[in-house]
Coordinates of C-alpha atoms in Angstrom, one line a residue:
Chain A
X59 CA 134.6 -79.3 146.9
X60 CA 135.5 -78.0 143.4
X61 CA 134.5 -74.5 142.4
X62 CA 134.7 -73.4 138.7
X63 CA 134.4 -69.7 137.7
X64 CA 133.8 -68.7 134.1
X65 CA 134.2 -65.4 132.3
X66 CA 132.8 -63.5 130.6
X67 CA 129.1 -64.2 131.1
X68 CA 128.3 -62.7 127.7
X69 CA 130.5 -62.2 124.6
X70 CA 129.7 -60.6 121.3
X71 CA 132.0 -60.9 118.4
X72 CA 131.9 -60.1 114.7
X73 CA 131.7 -63.0 112.3
X74 CA 135.2 -64.2 111.4
X75 CA 136.7 -62.8 114.7
X76 CA 138.1 -65.0 117.4
X77 CA 136.4 -65.7 120.7
X78 CA 138.0 -66.6 124.0
X79 CA 136.3 -67.9 127.1
X80 CA 138.2 -68.4 130.4
X81 CA 137.6 -70.6 133.4
X82 CA 139.4 -71.1 136.7
X83 CA 139.1 -74.0 139.0
X84 CA 140.0 -74.4 142.7
X85 CA 140.8 -78.1 143.3
X86 CA 144.3 -79.1 142.3
X87 CA 143.2 -82.7 142.1
X88 CA 141.0 -82.0 139.0
X89 CA 142.4 -83.5 135.9
X90 CA 139.6 -83.5 133.3
X91 CA 138.2 -80.3 131.7
X92 CA 135.4 -80.6 129.1
X93 CA 133.6 -77.8 127.2
X94 CA 130.0 -78.0 126.3
X95 CA 127.9 -76.0 123.8
X96 CA 124.2 -75.6 124.4
X97 CA 121.8 -74.1 121.9
X98 CA 118.6 -72.6 123.1
X99 CA 116.2 -75.4 124.3
X100 CA 118.7 -78.1 123.5
X101 CA 120.9 -80.4 125.5
X102 CA 124.5 -79.6 126.3
X103 CA 126.8 -81.1 123.6
X104 CA 130.4 -82.0 124.3
X105 CA 132.6 -80.1 121.9
X106 CA 136.1 -80.7 123.2
X107 CA 137.9 -81.8 126.4
X108 CA 141.4 -81.9 127.8
X109 CA 143.2 -83.9 130.5
X110 CA 145.8 -82.5 132.8
X111 CA 148.7 -84.3 131.1
X112 CA 148.1 -82.2 128.0
X113 CA 148.6 -78.4 127.7
X114 CA 146.7 -77.7 124.5
X115 CA 144.2 -79.5 122.2
X116 CA 142.8 -78.5 118.9
X117 CA 139.9 -79.6 116.8
X118 CA 139.5 -77.6 113.6
X119 CA 138.4 -74.1 114.7
X120 CA 138.2 -75.0 118.4
X121 CA 141.1 -75.2 120.8
X122 CA 141.5 -75.5 124.6
X123 CA 144.5 -74.6 126.6
X124 CA 145.3 -75.6 130.2
X125 CA 147.6 -74.0 132.8
X126 CA 147.7 -76.3 135.7
X127 CA 150.0 -74.0 137.8
X128 CA 147.5 -71.1 137.6
X129 CA 144.5 -73.5 137.6
X130 CA 142.9 -72.0 134.6
X131 CA 141.8 -73.2 131.1
X132 CA 140.4 -71.5 128.1
X133 CA 138.3 -72.1 125.0
X134 CA 139.4 -70.5 121.8
X135 CA 137.1 -70.3 118.8
X136 CA 138.7 -69.0 115.6
X137 CA 136.9 -67.7 112.4
X138 CA 133.6 -67.5 114.3
X139 CA 130.4 -68.2 112.4
X140 CA 126.8 -67.4 113.2
X141 CA 126.2 -71.1 114.1
X142 CA 128.7 -70.7 116.9
X143 CA 126.2 -68.6 118.7
X144 CA 125.2 -70.5 121.9
X145 CA 125.9 -70.8 125.5
X146 CA 129.2 -72.5 126.4
X147 CA 130.0 -74.2 129.6
X148 CA 133.3 -75.3 131.1
X149 CA 133.6 -78.0 133.7
X150 CA 136.2 -79.7 135.8
X151 CA 136.4 -83.0 137.6
X152 CA 138.8 -85.5 139.1
X153 CA 138.6 -88.7 137.1
X154 CA 138.4 -91.7 139.5
X155 CA 137.1 -95.2 139.3
X156 CA 133.9 -94.0 140.8
X157 CA 132.7 -91.9 137.9
X158 CA 133.1 -88.4 136.6
X159 CA 131.4 -85.8 138.8
X160 CA 131.6 -82.7 136.8
X161 CA 131.5 -79.2 138.4
X162 CA 130.3 -76.7 135.8
X163 CA 130.9 -73.0 135.3
X164 CA 127.9 -70.7 135.0
X165 CA 128.1 -70.4 131.2
X166 CA 129.0 -67.8 128.6
X167 CA 126.4 -66.6 126.1
X168 CA 128.3 -66.2 122.8
X169 CA 126.7 -64.1 120.1
X170 CA 128.3 -64.0 116.6
X171 CA 127.1 -61.0 114.7
X172 CA 127.0 -60.7 110.9
Chain B
X216 CA 123.1 -88.1 120.0
X217 CA 123.8 -91.0 122.3
X218 CA 120.9 -93.3 123.0
X219 CA 119.5 -91.5 125.9
X220 CA 115.8 -90.6 126.4
X221 CA 114.1 -88.8 129.3
X222 CA 110.5 -88.9 130.3
X223 CA 108.4 -87.0 130.6
X224 CA 109.8 -84.1 128.6
X225 CA 107.6 -81.6 130.3
X226 CA 105.7 -81.7 133.6
X227 CA 103.7 -79.3 135.7
X228 CA 102.9 -80.4 139.2
X229 CA 101.7 -79.0 142.5
X230 CA 103.7 -78.3 145.6
X231 CA 103.8 -81.3 147.9
X232 CA 103.2 -84.0 145.2
X233 CA 105.7 -86.7 144.4
X234 CA 107.3 -86.7 141.0
X235 CA 109.5 -89.3 139.3
X236 CA 111.6 -88.6 136.3
X237 CA 113.0 -91.4 134.1
X238 CA 116.2 -91.6 132.2
X239 CA 116.6 -94.5 129.8
X240 CA 119.8 -95.4 127.9
X241 CA 120.5 -98.0 125.2
X242 CA 124.3 -97.7 125.4
X243 CA 124.9 -100.1 128.3
X244 CA 127.1 -97.5 130.0
X245 CA 127.9 -98.1 133.6
X246 CA 127.7 -94.5 134.8
X247 CA 124.6 -92.3 134.9
X248 CA 124.0 -88.8 136.3
X249 CA 121.2 -86.4 137.1
X250 CA 121.8 -82.7 136.9
X251 CA 119.6 -79.7 137.2
X252 CA 120.0 -76.5 135.2
X253 CA 119.0 -73.1 136.5
X254 CA 119.7 -69.6 135.3
X255 CA 122.9 -68.3 136.8
X256 CA 124.0 -71.6 138.2
X257 CA 125.0 -73.7 135.2
X258 CA 124.5 -77.4 135.7
X259 CA 124.7 -78.9 139.1
X260 CA 125.0 -82.6 140.0
X261 CA 122.1 -84.1 142.0
X262 CA 122.9 -87.8 142.2
X263 CA 124.9 -90.3 140.2
X264 CA 125.1 -94.0 139.8
X265 CA 128.2 -96.2 139.2
X266 CA 126.3 -99.4 138.7
X267 CA 123.0 -101.2 139.3
X268 CA 121.9 -100.4 142.9
X269 CA 125.0 -98.2 143.4
X270 CA 124.3 -94.6 143.8
X271 CA 125.8 -91.6 145.6
X272 CA 125.0 -87.9 146.3
X273 CA 126.1 -85.0 144.3
X274 CA 126.3 -81.3 145.1
X275 CA 122.5 -80.6 145.4
X276 CA 120.9 -83.8 146.6
X277 CA 118.6 -82.6 149.4
X278 CA 115.0 -83.3 148.5
X279 CA 115.9 -85.9 145.8
X280 CA 116.3 -89.6 145.8
X281 CA 117.3 -92.0 143.0
X282 CA 117.1 -95.6 142.1
X283 CA 118.7 -97.8 139.5
X284 CA 117.4 -101.4 139.3
X285 CA 118.6 -102.0 135.7
X286 CA 121.6 -100.8 133.8
X287 CA 119.4 -98.9 131.3
X288 CA 117.2 -97.0 133.7
X289 CA 118.0 -94.3 136.3
X290 CA 115.1 -92.7 138.2
X291 CA 115.0 -89.4 140.0
X292 CA 112.3 -88.9 142.6
X293 CA 111.2 -85.7 144.3
X294 CA 109.4 -87.1 147.3
X295 CA 107.4 -83.8 147.9
X296 CA 108.0 -81.3 145.2
X297 CA 108.7 -77.6 146.2
X298 CA 108.8 -74.5 144.0
X299 CA 112.5 -74.3 144.4
X300 CA 112.7 -77.6 142.4
X301 CA 111.3 -75.9 139.3
X302 CA 114.1 -76.5 136.9
X303 CA 115.3 -78.3 133.8
X304 CA 116.6 -81.7 134.6
X305 CA 119.2 -83.4 132.5
X306 CA 120.4 -87.0 132.7
X307 CA 123.8 -87.9 131.4
X308 CA 125.7 -91.1 130.8
X309 CA 129.4 -92.0 130.5
X310 CA 131.4 -95.1 129.9
X311 CA 134.6 -95.7 132.0
X312 CA 136.9 -95.4 129.0
X313 CA 137.3 -91.7 128.2
X314 CA 134.8 -90.5 130.8
X315 CA 133.1 -88.2 128.3
X316 CA 129.5 -87.4 129.5
X317 CA 126.6 -87.3 127.1
X318 CA 123.4 -85.6 127.9
X319 CA 119.8 -86.6 127.4
X320 CA 117.2 -84.1 126.0
X321 CA 116.1 -82.8 129.4
X322 CA 112.9 -82.6 131.3
X323 CA 111.3 -79.2 132.1
X324 CA 109.6 -79.4 135.5
X325 CA 107.4 -76.7 136.9
X326 CA 106.2 -76.9 140.5
X327 CA 103.3 -74.5 141.2

């Protein structure tokens, strides 16, 4: 089955700096890569996703890049703000007609310091 | 937030007792999922459903069963709860187009 590794497990940045979180996956059949943000005590919230036919996707201060050859993808957050502090999870799956069985990384605790 | 509710939101139960968690959606989405979240493990898929009465196992299905008799409800049952099943349980839904998954508010289950 799929295995997703995520690094770093904790990340501390100064407000206004950029943050980068990296994930690797093992199954070359995976073609869907979402990122979730989870605040303490809350549900995971989908913030951005990318499919394997696209190398990069941006949404305001957030961007995701995908390298299919190396089987890794990354989340980039620019101009970080205190409200970006949360746990971020990457995930991977192979989209089929039978649903979307996500395999998650173990999470990155991002702390944005004033 | 997508129209997903979970009940109960918190539960404490004793080892060996049966427990049923409910996920209810108002989005009429075909696919529903149950995950558990534990420190150091992220979220792990327990079971999922691709239609009424159509379910399949996920990564960590041992000790769990599911049922889906209506599009809007997906039930997760622990037949005989164990302390290792202490966790936060999240339900998620997705529609075929796009495949984005949206999560419910979660149920915190403690097995003593």
